[in-house]
mmCIF file of C-alpha atoms in Angstrom:
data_model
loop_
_atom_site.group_PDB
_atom_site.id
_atom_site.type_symbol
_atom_site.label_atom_id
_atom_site.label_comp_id
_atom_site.label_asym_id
_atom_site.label_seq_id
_atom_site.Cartn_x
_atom_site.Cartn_y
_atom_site.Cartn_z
ATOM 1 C CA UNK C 178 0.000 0.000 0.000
ATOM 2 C CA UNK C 179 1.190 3.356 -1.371
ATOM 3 C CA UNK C 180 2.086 6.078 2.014
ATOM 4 C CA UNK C 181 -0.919 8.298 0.665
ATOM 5 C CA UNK C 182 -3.217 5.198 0.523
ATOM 6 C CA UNK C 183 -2.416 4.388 3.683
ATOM 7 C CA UNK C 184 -3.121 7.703 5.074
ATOM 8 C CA UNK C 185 -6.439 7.413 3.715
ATOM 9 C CA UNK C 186 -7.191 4.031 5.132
ATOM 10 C CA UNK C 187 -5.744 5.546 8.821
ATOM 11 C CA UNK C 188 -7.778 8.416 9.050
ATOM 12 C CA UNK C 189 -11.078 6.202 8.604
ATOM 13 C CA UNK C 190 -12.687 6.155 11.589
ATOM 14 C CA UNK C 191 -12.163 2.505 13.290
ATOM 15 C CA UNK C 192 -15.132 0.799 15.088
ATOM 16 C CA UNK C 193 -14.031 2.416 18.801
ATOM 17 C CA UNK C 194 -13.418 5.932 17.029
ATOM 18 C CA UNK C 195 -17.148 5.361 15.246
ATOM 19 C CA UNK C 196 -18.302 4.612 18.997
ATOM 20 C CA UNK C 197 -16.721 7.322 20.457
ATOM 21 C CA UNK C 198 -17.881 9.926 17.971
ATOM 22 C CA UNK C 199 -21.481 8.983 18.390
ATOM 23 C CA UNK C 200 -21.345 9.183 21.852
ATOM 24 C CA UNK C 201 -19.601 12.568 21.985
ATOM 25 C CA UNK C 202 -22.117 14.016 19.542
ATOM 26 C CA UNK C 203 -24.971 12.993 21.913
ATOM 27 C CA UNK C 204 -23.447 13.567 25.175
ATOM 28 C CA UNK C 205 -20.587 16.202 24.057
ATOM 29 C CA UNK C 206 -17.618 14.483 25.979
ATOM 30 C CA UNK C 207 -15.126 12.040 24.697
ATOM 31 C CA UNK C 208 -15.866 8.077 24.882
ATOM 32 C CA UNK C 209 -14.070 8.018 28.917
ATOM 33 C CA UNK C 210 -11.378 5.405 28.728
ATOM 34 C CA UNK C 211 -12.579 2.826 31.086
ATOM 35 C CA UNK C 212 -15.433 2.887 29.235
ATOM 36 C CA UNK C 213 -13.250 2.084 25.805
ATOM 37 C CA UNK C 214 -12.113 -0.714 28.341
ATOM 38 C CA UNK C 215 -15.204 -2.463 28.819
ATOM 39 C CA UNK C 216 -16.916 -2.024 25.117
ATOM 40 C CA UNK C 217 -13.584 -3.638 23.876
ATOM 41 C CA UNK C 218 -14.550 -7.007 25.953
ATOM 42 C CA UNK C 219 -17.474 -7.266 24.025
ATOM 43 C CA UNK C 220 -18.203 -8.559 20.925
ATOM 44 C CA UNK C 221 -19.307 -6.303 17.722
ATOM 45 C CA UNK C 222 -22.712 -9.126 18.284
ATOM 46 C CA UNK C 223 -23.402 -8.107 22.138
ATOM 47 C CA UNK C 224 -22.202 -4.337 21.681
ATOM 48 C CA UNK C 225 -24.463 -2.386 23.704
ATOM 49 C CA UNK C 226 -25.936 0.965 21.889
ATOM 50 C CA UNK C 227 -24.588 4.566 22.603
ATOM 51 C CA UNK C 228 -27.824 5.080 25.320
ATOM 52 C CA UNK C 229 -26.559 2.067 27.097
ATOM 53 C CA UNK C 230 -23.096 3.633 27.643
ATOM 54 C CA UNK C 231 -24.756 5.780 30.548
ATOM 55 C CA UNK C 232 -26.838 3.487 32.296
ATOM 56 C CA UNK C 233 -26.242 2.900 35.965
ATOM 57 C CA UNK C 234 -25.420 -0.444 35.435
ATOM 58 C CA UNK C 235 -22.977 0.187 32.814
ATOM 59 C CA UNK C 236 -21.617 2.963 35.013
ATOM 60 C CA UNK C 237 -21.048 0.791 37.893
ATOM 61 C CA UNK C 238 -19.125 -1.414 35.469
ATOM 62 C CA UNK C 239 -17.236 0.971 34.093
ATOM 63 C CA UNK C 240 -16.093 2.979 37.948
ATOM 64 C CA UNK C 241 -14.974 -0.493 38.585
ATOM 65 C CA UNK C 242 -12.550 -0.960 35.944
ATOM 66 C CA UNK C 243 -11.547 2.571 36.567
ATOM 67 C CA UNK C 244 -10.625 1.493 40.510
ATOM 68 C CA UNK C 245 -9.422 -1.268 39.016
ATOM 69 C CA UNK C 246 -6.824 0.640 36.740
ATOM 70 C CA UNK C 247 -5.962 3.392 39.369
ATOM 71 C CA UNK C 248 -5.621 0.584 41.945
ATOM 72 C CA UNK C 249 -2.677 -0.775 39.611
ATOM 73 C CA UNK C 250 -0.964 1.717 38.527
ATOM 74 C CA UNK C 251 -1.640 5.477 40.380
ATOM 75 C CA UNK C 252 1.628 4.777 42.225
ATOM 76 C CA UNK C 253 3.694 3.022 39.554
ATOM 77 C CA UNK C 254 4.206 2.784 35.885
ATOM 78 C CA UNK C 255 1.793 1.104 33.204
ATOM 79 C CA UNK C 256 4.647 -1.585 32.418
ATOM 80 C CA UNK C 257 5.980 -2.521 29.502
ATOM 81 C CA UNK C 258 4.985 -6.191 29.979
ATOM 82 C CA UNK C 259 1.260 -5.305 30.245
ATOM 83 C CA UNK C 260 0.940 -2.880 27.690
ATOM 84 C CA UNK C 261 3.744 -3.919 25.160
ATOM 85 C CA UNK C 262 2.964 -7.192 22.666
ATOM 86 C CA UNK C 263 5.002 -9.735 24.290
ATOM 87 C CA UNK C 264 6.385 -10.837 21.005
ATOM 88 C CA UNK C 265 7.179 -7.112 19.677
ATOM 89 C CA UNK C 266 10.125 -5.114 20.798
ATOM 90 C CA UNK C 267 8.934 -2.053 18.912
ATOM 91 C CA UNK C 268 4.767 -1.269 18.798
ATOM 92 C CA UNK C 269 3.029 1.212 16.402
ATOM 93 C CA UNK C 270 -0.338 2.048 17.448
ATOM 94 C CA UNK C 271 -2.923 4.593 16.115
ATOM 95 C CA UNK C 272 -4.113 7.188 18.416
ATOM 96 C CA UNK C 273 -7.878 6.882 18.710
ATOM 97 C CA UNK C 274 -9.834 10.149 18.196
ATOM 98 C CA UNK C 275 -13.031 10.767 20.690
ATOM 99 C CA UNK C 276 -11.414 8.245 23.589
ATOM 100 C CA UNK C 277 -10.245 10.123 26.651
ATOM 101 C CA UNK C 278 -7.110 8.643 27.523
ATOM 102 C CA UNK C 279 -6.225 9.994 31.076
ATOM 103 C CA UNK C 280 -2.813 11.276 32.683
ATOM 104 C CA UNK C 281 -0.341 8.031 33.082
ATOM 105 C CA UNK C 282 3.230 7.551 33.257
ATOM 106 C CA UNK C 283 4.520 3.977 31.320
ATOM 107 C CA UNK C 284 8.262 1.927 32.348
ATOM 108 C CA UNK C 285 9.015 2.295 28.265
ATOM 109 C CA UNK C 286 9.834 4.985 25.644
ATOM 110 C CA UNK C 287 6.836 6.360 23.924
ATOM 111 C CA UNK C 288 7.252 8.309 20.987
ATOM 112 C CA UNK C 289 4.566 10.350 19.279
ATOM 113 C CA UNK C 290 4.375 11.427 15.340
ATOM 114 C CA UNK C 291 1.278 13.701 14.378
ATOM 115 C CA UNK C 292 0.806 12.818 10.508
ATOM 116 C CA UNK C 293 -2.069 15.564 10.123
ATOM 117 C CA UNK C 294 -4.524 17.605 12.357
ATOM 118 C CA UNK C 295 -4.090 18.412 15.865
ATOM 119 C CA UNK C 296 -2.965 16.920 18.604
ATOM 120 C CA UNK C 297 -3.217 18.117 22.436
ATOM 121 C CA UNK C 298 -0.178 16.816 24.629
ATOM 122 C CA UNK C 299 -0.012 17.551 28.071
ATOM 123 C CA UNK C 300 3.082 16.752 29.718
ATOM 124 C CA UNK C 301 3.964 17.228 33.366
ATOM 125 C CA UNK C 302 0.766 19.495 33.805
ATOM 126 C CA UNK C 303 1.896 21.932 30.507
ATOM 127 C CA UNK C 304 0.006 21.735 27.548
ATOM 128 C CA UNK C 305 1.326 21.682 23.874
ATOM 129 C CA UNK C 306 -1.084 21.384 20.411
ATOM 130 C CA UNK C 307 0.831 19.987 18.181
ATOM 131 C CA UNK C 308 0.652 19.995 14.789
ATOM 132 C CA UNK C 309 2.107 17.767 11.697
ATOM 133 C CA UNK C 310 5.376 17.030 11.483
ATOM 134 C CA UNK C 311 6.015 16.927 15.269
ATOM 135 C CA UNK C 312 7.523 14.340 16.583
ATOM 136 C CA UNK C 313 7.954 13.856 20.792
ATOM 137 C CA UNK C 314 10.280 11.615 23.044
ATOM 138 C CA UNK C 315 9.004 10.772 26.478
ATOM 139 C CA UNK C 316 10.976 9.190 28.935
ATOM 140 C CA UNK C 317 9.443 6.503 31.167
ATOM 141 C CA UNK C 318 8.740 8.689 34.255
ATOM 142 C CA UNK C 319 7.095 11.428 32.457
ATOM 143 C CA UNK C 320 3.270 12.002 33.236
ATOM 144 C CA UNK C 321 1.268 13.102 29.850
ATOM 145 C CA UNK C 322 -1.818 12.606 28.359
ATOM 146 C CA UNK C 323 -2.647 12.454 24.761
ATOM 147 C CA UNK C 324 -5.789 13.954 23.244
ATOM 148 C CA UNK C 325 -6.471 13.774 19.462
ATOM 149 C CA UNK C 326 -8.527 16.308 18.053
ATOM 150 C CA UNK C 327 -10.893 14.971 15.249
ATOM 151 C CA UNK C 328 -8.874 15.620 12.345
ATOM 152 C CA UNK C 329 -5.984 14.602 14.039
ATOM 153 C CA UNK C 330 -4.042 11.404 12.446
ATOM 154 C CA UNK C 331 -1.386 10.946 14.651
ATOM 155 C CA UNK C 332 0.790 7.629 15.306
ATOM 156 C CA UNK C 333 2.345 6.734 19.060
ATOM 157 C CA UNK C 334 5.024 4.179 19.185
ATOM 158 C CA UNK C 335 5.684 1.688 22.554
ATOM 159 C CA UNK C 336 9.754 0.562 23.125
ATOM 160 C CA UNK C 337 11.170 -1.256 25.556
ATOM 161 C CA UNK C 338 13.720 0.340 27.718
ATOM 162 C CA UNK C 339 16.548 -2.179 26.627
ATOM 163 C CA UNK C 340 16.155 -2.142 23.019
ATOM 164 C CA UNK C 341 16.172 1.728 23.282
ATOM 165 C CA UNK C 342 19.148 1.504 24.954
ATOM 166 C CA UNK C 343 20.446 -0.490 22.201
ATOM 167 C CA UNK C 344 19.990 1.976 19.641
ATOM 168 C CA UNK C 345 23.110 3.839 17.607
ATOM 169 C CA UNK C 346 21.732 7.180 17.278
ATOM 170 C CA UNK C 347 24.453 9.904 17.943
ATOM 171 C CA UNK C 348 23.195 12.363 20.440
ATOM 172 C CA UNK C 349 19.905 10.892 21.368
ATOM 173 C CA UNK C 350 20.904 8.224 24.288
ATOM 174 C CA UNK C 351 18.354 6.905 27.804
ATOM 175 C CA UNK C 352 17.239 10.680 27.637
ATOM 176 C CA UNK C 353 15.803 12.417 31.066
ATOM 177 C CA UNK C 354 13.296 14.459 30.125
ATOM 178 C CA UNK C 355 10.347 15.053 27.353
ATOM 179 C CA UNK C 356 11.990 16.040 23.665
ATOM 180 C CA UNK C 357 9.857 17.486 21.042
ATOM 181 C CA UNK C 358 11.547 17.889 17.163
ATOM 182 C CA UNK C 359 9.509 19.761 14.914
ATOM 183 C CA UNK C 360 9.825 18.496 11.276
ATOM 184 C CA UNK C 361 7.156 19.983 9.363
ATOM 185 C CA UNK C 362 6.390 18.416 5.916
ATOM 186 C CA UNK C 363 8.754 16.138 5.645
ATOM 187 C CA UNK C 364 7.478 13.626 2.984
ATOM 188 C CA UNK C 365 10.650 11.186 4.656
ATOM 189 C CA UNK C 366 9.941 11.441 7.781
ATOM 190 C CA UNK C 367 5.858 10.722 7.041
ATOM 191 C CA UNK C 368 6.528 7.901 4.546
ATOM 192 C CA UNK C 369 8.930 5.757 6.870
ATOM 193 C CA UNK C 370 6.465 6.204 9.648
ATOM 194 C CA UNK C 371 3.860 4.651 7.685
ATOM 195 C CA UNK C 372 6.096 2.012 5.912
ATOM 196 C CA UNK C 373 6.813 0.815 10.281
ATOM 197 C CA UNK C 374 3.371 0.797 10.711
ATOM 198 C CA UNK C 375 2.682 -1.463 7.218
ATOM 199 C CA UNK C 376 5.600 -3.427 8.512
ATOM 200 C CA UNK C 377 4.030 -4.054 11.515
ATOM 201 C CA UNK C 378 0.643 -4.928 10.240
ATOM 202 C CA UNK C 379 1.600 -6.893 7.469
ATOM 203 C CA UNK C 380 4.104 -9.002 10.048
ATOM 204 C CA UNK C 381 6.337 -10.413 7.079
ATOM 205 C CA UNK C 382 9.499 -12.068 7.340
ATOM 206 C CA UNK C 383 12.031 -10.161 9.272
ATOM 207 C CA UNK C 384 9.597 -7.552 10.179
ATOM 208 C CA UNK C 385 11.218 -6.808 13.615
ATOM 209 C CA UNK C 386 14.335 -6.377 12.357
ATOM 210 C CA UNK C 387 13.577 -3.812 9.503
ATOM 211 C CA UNK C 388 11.264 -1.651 11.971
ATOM 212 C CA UNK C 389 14.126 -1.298 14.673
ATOM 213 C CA UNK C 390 16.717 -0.390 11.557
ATOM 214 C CA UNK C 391 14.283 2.050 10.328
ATOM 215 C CA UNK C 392 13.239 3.594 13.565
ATOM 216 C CA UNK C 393 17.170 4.117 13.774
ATOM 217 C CA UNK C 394 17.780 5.462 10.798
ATOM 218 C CA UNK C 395 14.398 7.860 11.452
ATOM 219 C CA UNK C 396 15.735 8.829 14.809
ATOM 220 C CA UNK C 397 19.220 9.720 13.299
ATOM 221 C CA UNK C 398 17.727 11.326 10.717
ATOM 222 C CA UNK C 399 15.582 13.691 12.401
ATOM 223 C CA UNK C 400 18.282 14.960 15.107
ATOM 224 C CA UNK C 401 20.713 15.314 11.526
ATOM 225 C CA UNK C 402 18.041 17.300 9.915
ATOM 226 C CA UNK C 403 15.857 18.665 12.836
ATOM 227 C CA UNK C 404 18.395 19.248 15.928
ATOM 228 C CA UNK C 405 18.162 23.118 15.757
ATOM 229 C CA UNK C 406 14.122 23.061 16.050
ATOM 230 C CA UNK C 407 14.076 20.709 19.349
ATOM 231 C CA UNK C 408 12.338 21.841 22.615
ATOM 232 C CA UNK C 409 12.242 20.406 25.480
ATOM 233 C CA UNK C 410 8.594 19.602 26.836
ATOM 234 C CA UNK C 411 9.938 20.194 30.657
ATOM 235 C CA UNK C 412 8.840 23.979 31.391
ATOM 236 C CA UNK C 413 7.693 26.795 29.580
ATOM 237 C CA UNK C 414 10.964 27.712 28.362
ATOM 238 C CA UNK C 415 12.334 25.940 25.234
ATOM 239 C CA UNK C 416 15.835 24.227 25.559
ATOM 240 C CA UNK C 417 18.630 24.503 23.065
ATOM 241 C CA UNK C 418 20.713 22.255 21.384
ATOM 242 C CA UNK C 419 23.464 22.551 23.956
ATOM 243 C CA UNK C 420 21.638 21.511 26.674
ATOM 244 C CA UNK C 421 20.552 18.286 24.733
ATOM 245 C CA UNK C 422 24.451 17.263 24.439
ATOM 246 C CA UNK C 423 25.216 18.019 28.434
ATOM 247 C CA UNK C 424 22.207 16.062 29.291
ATOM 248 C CA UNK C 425 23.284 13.422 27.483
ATOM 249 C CA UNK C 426 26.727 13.277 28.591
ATOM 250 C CA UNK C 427 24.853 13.212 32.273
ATOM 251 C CA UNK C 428 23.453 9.678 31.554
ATOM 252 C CA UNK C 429 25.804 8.115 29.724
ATOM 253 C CA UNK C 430 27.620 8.490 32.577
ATOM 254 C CA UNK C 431 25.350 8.605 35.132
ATOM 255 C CA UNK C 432 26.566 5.959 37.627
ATOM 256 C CA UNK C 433 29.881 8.532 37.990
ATOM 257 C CA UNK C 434 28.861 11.787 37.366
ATOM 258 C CA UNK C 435 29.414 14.685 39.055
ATOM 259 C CA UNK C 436 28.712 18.480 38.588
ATOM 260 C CA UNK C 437 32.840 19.682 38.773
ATOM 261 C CA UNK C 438 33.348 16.782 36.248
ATOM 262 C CA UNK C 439 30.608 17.538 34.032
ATOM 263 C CA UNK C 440 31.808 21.177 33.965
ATOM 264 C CA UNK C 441 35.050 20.550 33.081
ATOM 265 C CA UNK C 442 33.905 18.020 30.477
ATOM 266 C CA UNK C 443 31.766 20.679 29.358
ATOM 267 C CA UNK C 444 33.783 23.813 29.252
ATOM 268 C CA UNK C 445 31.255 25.722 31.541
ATOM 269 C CA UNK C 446 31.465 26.553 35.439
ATOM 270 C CA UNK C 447 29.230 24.781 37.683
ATOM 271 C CA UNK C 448 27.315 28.042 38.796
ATOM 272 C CA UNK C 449 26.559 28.109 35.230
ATOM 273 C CA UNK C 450 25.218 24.412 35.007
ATOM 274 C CA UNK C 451 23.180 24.992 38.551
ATOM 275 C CA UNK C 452 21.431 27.868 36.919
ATOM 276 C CA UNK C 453 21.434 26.549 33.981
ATOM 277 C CA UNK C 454 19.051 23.177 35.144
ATOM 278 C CA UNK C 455 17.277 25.377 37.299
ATOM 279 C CA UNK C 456 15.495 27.511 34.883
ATOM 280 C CA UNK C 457 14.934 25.287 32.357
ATOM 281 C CA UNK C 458 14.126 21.959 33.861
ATOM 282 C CA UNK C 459 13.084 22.799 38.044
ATOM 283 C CA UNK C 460 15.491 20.484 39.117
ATOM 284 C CA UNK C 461 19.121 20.420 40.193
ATOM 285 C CA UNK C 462 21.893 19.090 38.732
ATOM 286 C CA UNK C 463 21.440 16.098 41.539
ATOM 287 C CA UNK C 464 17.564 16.034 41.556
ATOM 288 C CA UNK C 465 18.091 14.619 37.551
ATOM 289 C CA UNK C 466 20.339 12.119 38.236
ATOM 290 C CA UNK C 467 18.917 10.775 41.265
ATOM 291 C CA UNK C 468 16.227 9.844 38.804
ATOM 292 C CA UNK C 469 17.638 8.246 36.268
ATOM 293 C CA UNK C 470 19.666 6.246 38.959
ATOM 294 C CA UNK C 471 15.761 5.235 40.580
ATOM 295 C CA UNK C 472 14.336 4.801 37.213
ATOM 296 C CA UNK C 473 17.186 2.017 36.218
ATOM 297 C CA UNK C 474 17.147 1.002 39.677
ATOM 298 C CA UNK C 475 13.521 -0.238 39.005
ATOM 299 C CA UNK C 476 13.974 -1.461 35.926
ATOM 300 C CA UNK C 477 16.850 -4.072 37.592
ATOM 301 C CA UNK C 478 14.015 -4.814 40.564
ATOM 302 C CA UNK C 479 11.867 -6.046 38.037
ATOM 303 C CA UNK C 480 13.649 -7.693 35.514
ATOM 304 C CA UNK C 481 16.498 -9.337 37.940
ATOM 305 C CA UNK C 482 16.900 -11.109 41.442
ATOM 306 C CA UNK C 483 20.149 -9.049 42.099
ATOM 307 C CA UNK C 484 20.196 -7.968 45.281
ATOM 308 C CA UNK C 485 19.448 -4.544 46.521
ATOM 309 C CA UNK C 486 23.866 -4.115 47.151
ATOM 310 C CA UNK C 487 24.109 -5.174 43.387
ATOM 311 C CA UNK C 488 21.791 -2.877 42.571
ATOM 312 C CA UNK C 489 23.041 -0.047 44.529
ATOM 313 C CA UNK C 490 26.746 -0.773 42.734
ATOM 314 C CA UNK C 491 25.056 -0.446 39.059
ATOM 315 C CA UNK C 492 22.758 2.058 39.613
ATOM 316 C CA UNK C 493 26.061 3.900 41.144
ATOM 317 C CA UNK C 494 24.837 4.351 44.716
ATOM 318 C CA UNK C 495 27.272 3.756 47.684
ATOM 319 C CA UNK C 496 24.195 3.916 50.189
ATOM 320 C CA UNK C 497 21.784 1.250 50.249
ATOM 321 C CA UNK C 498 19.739 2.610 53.269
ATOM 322 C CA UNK C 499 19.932 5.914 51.036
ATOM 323 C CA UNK C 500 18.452 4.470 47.601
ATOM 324 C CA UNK C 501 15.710 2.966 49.751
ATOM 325 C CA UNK C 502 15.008 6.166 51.171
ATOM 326 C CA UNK C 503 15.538 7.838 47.340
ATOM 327 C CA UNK C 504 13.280 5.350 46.157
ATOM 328 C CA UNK C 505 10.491 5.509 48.812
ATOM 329 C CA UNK C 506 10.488 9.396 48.247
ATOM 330 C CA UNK C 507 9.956 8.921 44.574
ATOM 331 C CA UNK C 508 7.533 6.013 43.955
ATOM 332 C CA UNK C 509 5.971 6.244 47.475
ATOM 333 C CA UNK C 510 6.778 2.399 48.485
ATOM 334 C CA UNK C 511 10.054 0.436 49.119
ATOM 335 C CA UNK C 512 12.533 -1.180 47.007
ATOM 336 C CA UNK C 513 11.609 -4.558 48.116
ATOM 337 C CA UNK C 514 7.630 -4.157 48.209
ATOM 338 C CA UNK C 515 7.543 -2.617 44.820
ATOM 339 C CA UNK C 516 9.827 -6.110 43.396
ATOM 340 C CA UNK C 517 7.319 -8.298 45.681
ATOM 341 C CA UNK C 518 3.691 -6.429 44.226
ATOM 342 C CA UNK C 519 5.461 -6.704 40.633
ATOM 343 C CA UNK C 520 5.841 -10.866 40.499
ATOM 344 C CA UNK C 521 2.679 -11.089 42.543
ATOM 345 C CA UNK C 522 1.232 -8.773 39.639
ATOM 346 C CA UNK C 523 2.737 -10.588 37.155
ATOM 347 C CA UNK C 524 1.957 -14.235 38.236
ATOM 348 C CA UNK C 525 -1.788 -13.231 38.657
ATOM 349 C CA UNK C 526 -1.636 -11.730 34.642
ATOM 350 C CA UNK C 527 0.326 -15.409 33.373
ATOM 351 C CA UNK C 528 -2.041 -17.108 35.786
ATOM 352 C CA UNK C 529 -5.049 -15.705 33.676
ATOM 353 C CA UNK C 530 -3.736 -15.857 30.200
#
């Protein structure tokens, strides 16, 4: 399929969208997402109709898959083994127009690419419409929420935190905070989108493997082509191009880092850095890589049995008793509760598949 055929056949309205559009034109609100939750365990045969969607008795359904939802993740991450294909690396999804997708924060890189339209990003409590051509990076412990307006085509993409990490692109490591490029018409940029998303769909032979190349070769692309138009979706005030290389430098050596070395690395004083971090970000110097340290700190809890000293000597913390206090602080719970309600989470989800 030709990228302009494809184009057409994504901006058709899918059965949810259909849904969701008749129920905003009757009760002039978006389809709420836990009730996009429950119509997609039913068949097209049992759907109920749009009146239905207000009923008490669908409402009581629908508050308790919204307990249900906030009950598993208002204090953590959605994770990238719920909400990530187990047999895909890399997932290209379609943002849905007239669902309200509320505020979350994901364990996984999302990246968003508006094709045409509008889209409304909030991110960390600021909001951005963005238009076509835009293409945003958010870290895993970024909140946001997504809203496509209705002629909005826009495309998000799911990756796992290790096969980012295992990406070549110069410039553009495990970044800290939101990164938004805007590319404007750029027929390239558009057309390999869609070609990963055909790739996907179509599943042929070697189809993993050509979508992480591409992705690659989009990513180095756009900061080649697109570096001097990047903002940083942190605070009101844009970052520049500089700042993208420092913070960079930050986390590739984050286990060792500190402010006098990164200033001398750097060429700038560390009064300069402080302030610097300060007034574009809100956060220190320290305050940023304390949480990248927590963030891959988490990402070992869950994915290893090393202990928490193991941990602590990766993550480059000399203080256990201090990263448990770090990582209380940040995710409200303890190192060792948050690895104990993850198996017991994920044994009950392999227990029901």
């Amino acid at each position: 399929m030709q990228p302009q055929q494809l184009m057409e056949h994504l901006t058709l309205l899918n059965p949810f969208e259909v849904v969701g559009k008749q129920y905003y034109e009757m009760f002039g609100r978006d389809l709420e997402f836990q009730k996009y939750l429950l119509l997609s365990l039913q068949t097209w045969e049992t759907m109920p109709p749009i009146e239905a969607l207000v009923s008490s008795e669908f409402e009581k359904k629908s508050a308790q898959i919204r307990r249900q939802f906030s009950n598993c993740y208002s204090t953590s991450r959605l994770s990238e083994d719920n909400f990530i294909d187990p047999q895909r690396d890399i997932e290209v999804e379609k943002l849905l127009r007239y669902i309200d997708i509320p505020a979350h924060r994901h364990g996984f890189i999302e990246i968003v690419y508006v094709l045409s339209g509008q889209c409304r990003h909030t991110v960390d409590g600021q909001v951005y419409t963005q238009g076509p051509g835009c293409l945003t990076f958010l870290n895993p412990h970024v909140t946001h929420e997504l809203r496509a307006e209705p002629n909005c085509l826009c495309l998000t993409t799911k990756i796992r935190g290790d096969t980012f990490l295992d990406f070549h692109i110069p410039n553009m490591p495990y970044f800290a905070v939101p990164i938004c490029f805007h590319c404007g018409n750029d027929t390239f940029m558009r057309d390999t989108m869609l070609y990963i998303y055909q790739q996907q769909e179509t599943s042929g032979c070697y189809h993993s493997e050509i979508i992480s190349y591409l992705y690659q070769a989009l990513l180095t692309y756009c900061m080649q082509n697109y570096r001097d138009t990047m903002d940083f979706l942190y605070s009101s005030a844009p970052l520049n191009g500089r700042l993208l290389e420092i913070t960079n430098y930050m986390f590739e050596n984050y286990q060792t880092i500190t402010l006098r070395g990164l200033a001398q690395h750097m060429g700038y004083s560390e009064s300069y850095l402080c302030h610097l971090f300060k007034s574009n970000t809100g956060q220190n110097f320290s305050a940023i890589v304390r949480t990248f340290k927590l963030d891959r700190g988490q990402k070992l809890l869950q994915t290893t049995d090393l202990k928490l000293e193991a941990i602590c000597e990766a993550i480059g913390y000399s203080d256990v008793n201090q990263f448990i206090r770090d990582y209380k602080k940040q995710y409200q719970i303890t190192p060792a509760k948050h690895r104990k309600q993850f198996r017991e989470q994920l044994q009950s989800d392999t227990s029901q598949t």
